[in-house]
PDB file of N, CA and C in Angstrom:
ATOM      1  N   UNK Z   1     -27.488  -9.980 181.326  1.00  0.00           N
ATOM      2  CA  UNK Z   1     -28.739  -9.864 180.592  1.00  0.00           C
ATOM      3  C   UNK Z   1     -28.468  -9.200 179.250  1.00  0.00           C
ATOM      4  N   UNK Z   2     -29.273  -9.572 177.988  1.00  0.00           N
ATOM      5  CA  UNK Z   2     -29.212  -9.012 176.624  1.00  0.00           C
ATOM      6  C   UNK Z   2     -30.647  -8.444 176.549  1.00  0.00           C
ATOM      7  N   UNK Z   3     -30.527  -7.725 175.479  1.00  0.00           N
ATOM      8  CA  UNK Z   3     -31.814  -6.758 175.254  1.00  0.00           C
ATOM      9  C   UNK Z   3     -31.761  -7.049 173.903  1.00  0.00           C
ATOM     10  N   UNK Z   4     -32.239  -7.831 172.617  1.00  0.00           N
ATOM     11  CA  UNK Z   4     -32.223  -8.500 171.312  1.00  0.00           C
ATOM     12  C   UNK Z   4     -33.484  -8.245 170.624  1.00  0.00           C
ATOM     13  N   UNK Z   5     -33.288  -7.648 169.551  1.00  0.00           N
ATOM     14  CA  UNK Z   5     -34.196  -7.121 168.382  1.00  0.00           C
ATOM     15  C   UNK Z   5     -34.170  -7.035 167.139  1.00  0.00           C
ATOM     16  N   UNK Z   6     -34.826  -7.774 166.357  1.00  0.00           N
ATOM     17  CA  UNK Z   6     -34.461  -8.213 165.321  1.00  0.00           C
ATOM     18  C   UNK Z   6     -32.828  -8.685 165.074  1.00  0.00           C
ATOM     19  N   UNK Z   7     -32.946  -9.871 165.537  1.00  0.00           N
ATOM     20  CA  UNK Z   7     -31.769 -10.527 165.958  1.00  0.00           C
ATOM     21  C   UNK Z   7     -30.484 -10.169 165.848  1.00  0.00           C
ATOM     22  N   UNK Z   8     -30.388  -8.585 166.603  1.00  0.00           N
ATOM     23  CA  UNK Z   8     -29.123  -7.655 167.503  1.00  0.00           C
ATOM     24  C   UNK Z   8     -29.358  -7.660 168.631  1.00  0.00           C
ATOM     25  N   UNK Z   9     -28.299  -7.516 169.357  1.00  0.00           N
ATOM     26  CA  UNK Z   9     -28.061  -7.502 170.784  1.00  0.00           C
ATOM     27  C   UNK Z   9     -28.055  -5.339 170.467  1.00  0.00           C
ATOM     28  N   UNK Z  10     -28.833  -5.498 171.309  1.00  0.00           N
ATOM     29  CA  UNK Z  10     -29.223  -3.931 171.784  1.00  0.00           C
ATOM     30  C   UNK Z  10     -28.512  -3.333 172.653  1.00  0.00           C
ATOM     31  N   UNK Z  11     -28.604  -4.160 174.209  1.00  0.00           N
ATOM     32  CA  UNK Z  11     -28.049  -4.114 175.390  1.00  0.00           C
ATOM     33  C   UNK Z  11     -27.894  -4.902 175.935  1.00  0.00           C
ATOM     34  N   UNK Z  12     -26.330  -4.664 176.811  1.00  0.00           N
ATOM     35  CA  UNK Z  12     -25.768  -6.312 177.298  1.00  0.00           C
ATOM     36  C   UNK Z  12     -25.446  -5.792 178.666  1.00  0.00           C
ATOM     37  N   UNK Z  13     -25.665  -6.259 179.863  1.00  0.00           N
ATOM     38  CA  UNK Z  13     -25.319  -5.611 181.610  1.00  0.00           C
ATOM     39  C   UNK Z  13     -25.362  -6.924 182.372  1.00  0.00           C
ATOM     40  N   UNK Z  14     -24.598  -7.259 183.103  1.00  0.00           N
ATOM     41  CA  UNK Z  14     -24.585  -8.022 184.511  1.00  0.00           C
ATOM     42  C   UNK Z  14     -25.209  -7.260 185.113  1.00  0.00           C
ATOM     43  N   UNK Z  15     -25.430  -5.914 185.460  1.00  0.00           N
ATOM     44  CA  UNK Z  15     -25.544  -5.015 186.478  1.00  0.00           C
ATOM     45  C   UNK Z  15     -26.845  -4.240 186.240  1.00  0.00           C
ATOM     46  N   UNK Z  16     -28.067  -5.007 184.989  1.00  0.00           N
ATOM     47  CA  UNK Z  16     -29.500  -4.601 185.658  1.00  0.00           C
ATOM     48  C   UNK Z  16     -29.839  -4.604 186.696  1.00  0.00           C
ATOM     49  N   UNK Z  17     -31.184  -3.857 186.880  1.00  0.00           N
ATOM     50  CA  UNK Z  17     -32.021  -3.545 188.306  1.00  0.00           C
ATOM     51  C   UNK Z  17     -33.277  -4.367 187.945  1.00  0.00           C
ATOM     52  N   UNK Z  18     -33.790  -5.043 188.528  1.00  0.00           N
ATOM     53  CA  UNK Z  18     -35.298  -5.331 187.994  1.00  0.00           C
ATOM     54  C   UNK Z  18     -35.959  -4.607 188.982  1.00  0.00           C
ATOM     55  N   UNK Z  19     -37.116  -3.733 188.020  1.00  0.00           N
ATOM     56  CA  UNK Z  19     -38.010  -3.542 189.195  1.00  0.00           C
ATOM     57  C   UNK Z  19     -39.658  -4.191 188.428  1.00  0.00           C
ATOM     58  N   UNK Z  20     -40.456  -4.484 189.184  1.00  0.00           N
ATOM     59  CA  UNK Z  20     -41.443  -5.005 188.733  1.00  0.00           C
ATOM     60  C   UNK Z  20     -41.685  -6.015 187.601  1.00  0.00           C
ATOM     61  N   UNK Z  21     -40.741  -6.744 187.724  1.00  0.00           N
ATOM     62  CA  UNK Z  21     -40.314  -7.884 186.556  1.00  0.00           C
ATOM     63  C   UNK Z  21     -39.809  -7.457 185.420  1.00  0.00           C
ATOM     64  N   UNK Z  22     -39.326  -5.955 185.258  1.00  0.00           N
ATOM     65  CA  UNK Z  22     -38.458  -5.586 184.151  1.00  0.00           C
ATOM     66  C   UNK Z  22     -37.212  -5.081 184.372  1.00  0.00           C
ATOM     67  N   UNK Z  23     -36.237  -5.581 183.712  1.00  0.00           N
ATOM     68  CA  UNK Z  23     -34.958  -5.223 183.679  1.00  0.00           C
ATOM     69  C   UNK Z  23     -33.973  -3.835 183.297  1.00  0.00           C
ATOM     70  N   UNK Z  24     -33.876  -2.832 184.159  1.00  0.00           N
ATOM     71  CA  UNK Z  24     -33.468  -1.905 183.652  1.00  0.00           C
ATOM     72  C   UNK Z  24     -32.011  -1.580 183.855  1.00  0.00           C
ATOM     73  N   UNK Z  25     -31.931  -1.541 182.365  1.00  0.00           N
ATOM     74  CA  UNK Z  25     -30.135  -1.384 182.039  1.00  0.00           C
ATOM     75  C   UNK Z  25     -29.621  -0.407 181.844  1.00  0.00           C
ATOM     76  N   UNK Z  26     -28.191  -0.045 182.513  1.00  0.00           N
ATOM     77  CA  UNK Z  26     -27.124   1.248 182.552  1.00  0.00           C
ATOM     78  C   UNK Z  26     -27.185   1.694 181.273  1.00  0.00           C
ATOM     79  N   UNK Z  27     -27.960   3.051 181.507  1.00  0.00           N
ATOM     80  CA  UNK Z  27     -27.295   3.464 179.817  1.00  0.00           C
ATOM     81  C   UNK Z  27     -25.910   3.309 178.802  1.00  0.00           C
ATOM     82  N   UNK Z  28     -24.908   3.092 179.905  1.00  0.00           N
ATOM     83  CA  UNK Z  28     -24.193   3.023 179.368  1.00  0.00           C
ATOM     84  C   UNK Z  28     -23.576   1.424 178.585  1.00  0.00           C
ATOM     85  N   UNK Z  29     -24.562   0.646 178.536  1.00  0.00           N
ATOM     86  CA  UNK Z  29     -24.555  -0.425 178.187  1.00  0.00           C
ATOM     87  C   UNK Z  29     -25.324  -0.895 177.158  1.00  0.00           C
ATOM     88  N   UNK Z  30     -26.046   0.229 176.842  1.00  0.00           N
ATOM     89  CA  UNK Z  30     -27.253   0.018 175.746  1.00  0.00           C
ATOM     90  C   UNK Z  30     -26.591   0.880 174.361  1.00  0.00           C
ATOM     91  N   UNK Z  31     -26.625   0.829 173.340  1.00  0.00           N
ATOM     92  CA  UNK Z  31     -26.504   1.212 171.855  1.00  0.00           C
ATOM     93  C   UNK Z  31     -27.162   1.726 171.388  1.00  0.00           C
ATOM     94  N   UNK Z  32     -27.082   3.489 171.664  1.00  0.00           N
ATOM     95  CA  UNK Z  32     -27.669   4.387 171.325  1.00  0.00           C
ATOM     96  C   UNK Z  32     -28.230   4.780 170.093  1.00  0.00           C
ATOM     97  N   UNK Z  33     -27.157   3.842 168.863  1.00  0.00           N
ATOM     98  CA  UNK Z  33     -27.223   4.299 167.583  1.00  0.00           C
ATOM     99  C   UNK Z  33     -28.752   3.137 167.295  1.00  0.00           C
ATOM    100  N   UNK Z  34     -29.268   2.234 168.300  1.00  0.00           N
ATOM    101  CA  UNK Z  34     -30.503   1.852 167.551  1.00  0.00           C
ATOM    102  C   UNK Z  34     -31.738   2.213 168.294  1.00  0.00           C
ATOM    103  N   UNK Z  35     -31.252   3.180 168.605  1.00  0.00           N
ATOM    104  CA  UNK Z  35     -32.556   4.085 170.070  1.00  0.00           C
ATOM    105  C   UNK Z  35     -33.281   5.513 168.991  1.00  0.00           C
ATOM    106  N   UNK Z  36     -34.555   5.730 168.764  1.00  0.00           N
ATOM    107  CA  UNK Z  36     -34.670   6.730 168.259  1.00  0.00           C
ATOM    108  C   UNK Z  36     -36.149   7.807 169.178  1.00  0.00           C
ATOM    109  N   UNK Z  37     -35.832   8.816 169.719  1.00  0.00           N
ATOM    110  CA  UNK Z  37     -36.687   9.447 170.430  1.00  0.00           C
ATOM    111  C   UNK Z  37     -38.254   9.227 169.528  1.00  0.00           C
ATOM    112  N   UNK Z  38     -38.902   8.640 170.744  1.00  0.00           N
ATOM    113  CA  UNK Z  38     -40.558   9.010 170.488  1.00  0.00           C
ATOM    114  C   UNK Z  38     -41.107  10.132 171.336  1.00  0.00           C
ATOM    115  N   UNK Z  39     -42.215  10.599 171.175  1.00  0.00           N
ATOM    116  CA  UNK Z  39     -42.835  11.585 171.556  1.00  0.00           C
ATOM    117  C   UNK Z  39     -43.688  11.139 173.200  1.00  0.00           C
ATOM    118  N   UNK Z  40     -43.756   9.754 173.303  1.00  0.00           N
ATOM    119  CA  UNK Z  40     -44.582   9.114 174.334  1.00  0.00           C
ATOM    120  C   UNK Z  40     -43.968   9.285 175.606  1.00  0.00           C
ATOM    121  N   UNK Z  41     -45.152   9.474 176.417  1.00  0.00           N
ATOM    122  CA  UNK Z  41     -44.649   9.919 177.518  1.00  0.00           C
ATOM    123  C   UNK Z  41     -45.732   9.000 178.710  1.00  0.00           C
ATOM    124  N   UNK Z  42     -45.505   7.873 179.467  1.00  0.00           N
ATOM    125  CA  UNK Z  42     -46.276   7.767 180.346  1.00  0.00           C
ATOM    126  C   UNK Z  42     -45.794   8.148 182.135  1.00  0.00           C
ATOM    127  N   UNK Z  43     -47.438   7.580 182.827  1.00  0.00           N
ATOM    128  CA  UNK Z  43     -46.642   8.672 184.055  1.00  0.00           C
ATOM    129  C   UNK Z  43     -46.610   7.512 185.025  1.00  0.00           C
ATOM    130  N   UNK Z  44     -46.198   6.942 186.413  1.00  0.00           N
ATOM    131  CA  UNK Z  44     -46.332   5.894 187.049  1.00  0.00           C
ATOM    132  C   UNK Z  44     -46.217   7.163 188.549  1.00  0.00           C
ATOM    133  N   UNK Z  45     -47.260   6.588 189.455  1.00  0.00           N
ATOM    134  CA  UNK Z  45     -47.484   6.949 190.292  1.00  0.00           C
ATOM    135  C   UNK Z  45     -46.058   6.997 191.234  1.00  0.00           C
ATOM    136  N   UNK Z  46     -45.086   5.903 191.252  1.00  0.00           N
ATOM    137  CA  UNK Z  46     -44.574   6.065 192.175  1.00  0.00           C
ATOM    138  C   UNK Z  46     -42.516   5.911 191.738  1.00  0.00           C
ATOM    139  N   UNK Z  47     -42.863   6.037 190.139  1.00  0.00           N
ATOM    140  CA  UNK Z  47     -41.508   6.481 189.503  1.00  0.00           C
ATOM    141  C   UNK Z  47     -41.574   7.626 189.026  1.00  0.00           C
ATOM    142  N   UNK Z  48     -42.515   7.965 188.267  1.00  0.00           N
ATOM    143  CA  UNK Z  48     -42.457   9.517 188.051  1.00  0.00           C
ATOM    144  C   UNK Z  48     -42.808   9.474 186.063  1.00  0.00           C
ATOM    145  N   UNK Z  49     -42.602  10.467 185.339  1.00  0.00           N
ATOM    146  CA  UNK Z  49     -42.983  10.348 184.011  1.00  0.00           C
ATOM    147  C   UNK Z  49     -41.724   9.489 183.746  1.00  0.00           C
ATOM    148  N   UNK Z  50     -42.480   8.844 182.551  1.00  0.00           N
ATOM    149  CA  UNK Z  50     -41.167   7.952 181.427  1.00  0.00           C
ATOM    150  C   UNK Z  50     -41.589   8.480 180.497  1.00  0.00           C
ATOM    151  N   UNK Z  51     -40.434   8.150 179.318  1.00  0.00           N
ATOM    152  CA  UNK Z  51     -39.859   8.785 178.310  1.00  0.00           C
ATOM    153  C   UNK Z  51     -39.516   7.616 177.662  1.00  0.00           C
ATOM    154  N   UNK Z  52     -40.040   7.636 176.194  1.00  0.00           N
ATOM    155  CA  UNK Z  52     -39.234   6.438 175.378  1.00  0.00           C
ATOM    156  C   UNK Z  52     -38.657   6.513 174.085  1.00  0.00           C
ATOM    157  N   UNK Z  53     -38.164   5.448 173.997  1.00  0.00           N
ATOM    158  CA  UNK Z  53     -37.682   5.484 172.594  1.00  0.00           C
ATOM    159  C   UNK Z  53     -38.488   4.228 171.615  1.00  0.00           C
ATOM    160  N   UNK Z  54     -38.167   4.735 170.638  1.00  0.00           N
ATOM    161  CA  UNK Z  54     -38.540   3.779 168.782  1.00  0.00           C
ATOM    162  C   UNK Z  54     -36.908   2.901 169.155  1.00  0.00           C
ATOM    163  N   UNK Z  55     -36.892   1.262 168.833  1.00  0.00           N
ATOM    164  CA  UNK Z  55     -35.952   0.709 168.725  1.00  0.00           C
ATOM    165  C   UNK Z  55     -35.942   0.751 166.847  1.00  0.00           C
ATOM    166  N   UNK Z  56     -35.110   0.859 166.488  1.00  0.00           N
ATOM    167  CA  UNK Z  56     -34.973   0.223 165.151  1.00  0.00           C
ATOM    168  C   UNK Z  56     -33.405  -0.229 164.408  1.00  0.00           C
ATOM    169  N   UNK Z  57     -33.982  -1.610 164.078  1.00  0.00           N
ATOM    170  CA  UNK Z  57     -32.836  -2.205 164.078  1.00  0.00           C
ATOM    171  C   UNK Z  57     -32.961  -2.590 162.082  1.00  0.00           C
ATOM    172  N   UNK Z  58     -31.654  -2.764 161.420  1.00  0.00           N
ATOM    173  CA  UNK Z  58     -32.093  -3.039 159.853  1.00  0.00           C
ATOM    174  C   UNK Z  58     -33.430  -2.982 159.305  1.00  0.00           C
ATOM    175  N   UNK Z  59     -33.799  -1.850 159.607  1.00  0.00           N
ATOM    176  CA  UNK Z  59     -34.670  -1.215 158.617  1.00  0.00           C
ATOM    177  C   UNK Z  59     -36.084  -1.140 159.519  1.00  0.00           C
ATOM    178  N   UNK Z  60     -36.358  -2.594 160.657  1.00  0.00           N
ATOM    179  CA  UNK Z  60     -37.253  -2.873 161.343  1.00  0.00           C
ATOM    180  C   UNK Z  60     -37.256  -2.256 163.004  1.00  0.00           C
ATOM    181  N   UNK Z  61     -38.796  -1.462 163.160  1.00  0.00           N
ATOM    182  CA  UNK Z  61     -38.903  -0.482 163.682  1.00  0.00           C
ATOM    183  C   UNK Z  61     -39.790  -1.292 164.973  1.00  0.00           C
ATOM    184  N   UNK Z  62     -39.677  -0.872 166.368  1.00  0.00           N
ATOM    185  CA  UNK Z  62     -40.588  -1.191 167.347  1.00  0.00           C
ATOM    186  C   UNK Z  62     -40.739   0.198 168.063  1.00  0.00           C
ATOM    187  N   UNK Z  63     -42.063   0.458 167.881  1.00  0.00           N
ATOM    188  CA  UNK Z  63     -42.525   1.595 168.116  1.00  0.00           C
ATOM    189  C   UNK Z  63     -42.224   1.544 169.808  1.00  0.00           C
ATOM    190  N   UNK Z  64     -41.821   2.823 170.390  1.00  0.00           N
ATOM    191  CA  UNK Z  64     -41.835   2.857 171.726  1.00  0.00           C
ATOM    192  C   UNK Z  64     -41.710   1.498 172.591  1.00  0.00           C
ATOM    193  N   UNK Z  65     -40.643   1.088 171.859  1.00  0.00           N
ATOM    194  CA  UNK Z  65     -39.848  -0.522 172.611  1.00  0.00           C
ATOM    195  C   UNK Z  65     -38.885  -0.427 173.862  1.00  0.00           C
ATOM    196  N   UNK Z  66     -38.534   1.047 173.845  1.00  0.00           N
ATOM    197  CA  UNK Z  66     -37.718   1.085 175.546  1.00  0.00           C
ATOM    198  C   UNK Z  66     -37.854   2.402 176.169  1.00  0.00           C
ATOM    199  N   UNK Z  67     -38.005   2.268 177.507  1.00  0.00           N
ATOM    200  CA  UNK Z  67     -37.860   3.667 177.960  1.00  0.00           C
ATOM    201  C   UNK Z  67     -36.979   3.796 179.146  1.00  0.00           C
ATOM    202  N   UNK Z  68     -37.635   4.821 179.811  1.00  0.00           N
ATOM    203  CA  UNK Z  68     -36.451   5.561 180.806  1.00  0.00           C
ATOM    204  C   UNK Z  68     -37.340   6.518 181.523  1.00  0.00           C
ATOM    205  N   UNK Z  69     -36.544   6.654 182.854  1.00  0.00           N
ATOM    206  CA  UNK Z  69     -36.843   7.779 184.078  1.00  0.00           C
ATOM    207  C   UNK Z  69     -35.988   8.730 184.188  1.00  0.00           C
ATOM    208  N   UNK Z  70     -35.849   9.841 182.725  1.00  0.00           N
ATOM    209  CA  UNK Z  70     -34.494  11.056 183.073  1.00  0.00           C
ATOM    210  C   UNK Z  70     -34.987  11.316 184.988  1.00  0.00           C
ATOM    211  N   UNK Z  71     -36.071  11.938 185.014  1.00  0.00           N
ATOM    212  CA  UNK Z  71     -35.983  12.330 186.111  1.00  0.00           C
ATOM    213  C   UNK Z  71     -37.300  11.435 187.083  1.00  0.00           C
ATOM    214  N   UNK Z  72     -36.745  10.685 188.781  1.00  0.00           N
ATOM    215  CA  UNK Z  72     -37.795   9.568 189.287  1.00  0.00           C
ATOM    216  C   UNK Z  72     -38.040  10.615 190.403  1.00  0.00           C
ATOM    217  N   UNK Z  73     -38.671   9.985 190.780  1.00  0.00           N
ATOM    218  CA  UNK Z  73     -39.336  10.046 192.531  1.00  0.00           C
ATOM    219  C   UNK Z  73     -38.439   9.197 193.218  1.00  0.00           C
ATOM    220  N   UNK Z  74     -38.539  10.058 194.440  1.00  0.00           N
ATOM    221  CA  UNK Z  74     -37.537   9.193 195.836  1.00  0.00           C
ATOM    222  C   UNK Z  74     -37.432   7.959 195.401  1.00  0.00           C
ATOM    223  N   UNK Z  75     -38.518   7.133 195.472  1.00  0.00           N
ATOM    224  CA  UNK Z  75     -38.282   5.488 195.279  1.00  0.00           C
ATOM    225  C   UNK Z  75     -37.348   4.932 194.388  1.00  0.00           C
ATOM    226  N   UNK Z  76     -37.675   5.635 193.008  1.00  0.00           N
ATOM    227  CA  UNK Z  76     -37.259   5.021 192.248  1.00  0.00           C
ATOM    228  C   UNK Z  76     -35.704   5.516 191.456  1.00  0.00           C
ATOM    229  N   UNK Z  77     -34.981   6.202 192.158  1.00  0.00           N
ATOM    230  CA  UNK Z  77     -33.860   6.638 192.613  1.00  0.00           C
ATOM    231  C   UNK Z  77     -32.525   5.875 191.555  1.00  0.00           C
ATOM    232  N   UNK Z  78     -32.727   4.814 191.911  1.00  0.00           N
ATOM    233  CA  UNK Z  78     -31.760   3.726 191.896  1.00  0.00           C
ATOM    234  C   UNK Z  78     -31.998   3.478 189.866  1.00  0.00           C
ATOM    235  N   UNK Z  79     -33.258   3.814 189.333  1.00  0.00           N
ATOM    236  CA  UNK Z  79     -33.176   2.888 188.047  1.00  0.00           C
ATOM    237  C   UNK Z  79     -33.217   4.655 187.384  1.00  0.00           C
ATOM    238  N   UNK Z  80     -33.003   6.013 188.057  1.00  0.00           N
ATOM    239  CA  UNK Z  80     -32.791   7.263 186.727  1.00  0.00           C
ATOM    240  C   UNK Z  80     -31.743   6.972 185.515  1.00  0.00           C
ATOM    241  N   UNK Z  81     -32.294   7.459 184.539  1.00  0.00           N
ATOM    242  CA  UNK Z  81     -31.492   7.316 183.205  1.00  0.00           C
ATOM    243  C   UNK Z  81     -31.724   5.590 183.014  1.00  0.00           C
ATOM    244  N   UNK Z  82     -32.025   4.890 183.700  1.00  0.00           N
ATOM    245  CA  UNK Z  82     -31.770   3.259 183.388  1.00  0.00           C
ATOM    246  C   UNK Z  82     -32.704   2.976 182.274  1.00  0.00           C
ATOM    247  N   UNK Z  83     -32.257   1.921 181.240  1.00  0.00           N
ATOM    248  CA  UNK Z  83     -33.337   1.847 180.354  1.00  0.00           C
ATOM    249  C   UNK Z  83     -34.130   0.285 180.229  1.00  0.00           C
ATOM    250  N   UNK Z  84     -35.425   0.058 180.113  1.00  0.00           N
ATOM    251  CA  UNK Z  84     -35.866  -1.084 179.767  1.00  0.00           C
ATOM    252  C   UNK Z  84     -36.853  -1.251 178.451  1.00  0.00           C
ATOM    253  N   UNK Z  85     -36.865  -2.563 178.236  1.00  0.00           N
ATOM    254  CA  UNK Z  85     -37.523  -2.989 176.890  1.00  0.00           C
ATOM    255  C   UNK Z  85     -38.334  -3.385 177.013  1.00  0.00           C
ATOM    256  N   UNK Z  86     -39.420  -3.666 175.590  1.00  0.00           N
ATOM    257  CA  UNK Z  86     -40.949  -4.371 175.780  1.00  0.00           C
ATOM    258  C   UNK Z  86     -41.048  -4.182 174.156  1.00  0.00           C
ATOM    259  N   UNK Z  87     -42.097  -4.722 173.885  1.00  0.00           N
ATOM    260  CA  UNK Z  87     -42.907  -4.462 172.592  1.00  0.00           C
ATOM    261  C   UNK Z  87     -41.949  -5.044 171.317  1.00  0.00           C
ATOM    262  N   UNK Z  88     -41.523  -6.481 171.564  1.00  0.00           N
ATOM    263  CA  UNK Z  88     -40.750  -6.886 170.240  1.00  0.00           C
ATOM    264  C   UNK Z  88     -39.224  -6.836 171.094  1.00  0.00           C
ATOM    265  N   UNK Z  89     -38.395  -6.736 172.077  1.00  0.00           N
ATOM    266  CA  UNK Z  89     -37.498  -6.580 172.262  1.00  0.00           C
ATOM    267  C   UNK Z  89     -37.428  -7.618 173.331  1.00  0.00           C
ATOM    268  N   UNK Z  90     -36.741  -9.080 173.130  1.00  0.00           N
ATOM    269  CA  UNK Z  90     -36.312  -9.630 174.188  1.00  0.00           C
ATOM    270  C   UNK Z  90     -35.183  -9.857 175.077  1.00  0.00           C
ATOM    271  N   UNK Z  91     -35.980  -9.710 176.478  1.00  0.00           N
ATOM    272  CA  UNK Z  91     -34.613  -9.576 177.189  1.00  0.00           C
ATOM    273  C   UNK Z  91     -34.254 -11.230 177.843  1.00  0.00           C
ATOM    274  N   UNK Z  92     -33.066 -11.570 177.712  1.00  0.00           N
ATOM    275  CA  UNK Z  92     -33.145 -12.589 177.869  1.00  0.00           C
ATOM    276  C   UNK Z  92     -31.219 -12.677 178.562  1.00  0.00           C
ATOM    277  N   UNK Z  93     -31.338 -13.618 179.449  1.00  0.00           N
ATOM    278  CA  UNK Z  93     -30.287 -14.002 180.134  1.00  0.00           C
ATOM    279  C   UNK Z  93     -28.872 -14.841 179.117  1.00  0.00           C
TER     280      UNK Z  93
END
């Protein structure tokens, strides 16, 4: 799977998780240098708070385009630190 924004490859993994029809990729597979901390914080009943980031790629910015579970709930165990995209960022096979 690729994670592509403003036509860069963001993040590249064989080894996403999907949970709920989104793909969440090993941090260590994603390119930190186009990740920039946002302040947003939502909460999901049964992963726990997320945390996101601003993608911005040549100059062009997607506000709170990926996030993450530093810390989940039991369930969601398996996708901590994992990151996924939305808002202008396609993930595509």
């Amino acid at each position: 799977m690729k994670a592509v924004y403003n036509h860069q490859v963001i993040a590249e993994s064989d080894d996403t998780i999907v949970v709920e029809g989104n793909h969440y990729f090993p941090p260590e597979s994603v390119k930190s240098e186009f990740l920039s901390v946002s302040n947003m914080h939502t909460v999901c009943p049964w992963k726990g708070v997320a945390s996101y980031y601003h993608v911005i790629v040549n100059g062009e910015k997607a506000e709170d385009a990926a996030w993450y579970y530093p810390d989940t709930k039991t369930a969601a165990e398996s996708i901590k630190g994992y990151i996924a995209f939305w808002n202008g960022v396609k993930v595509i096979s």
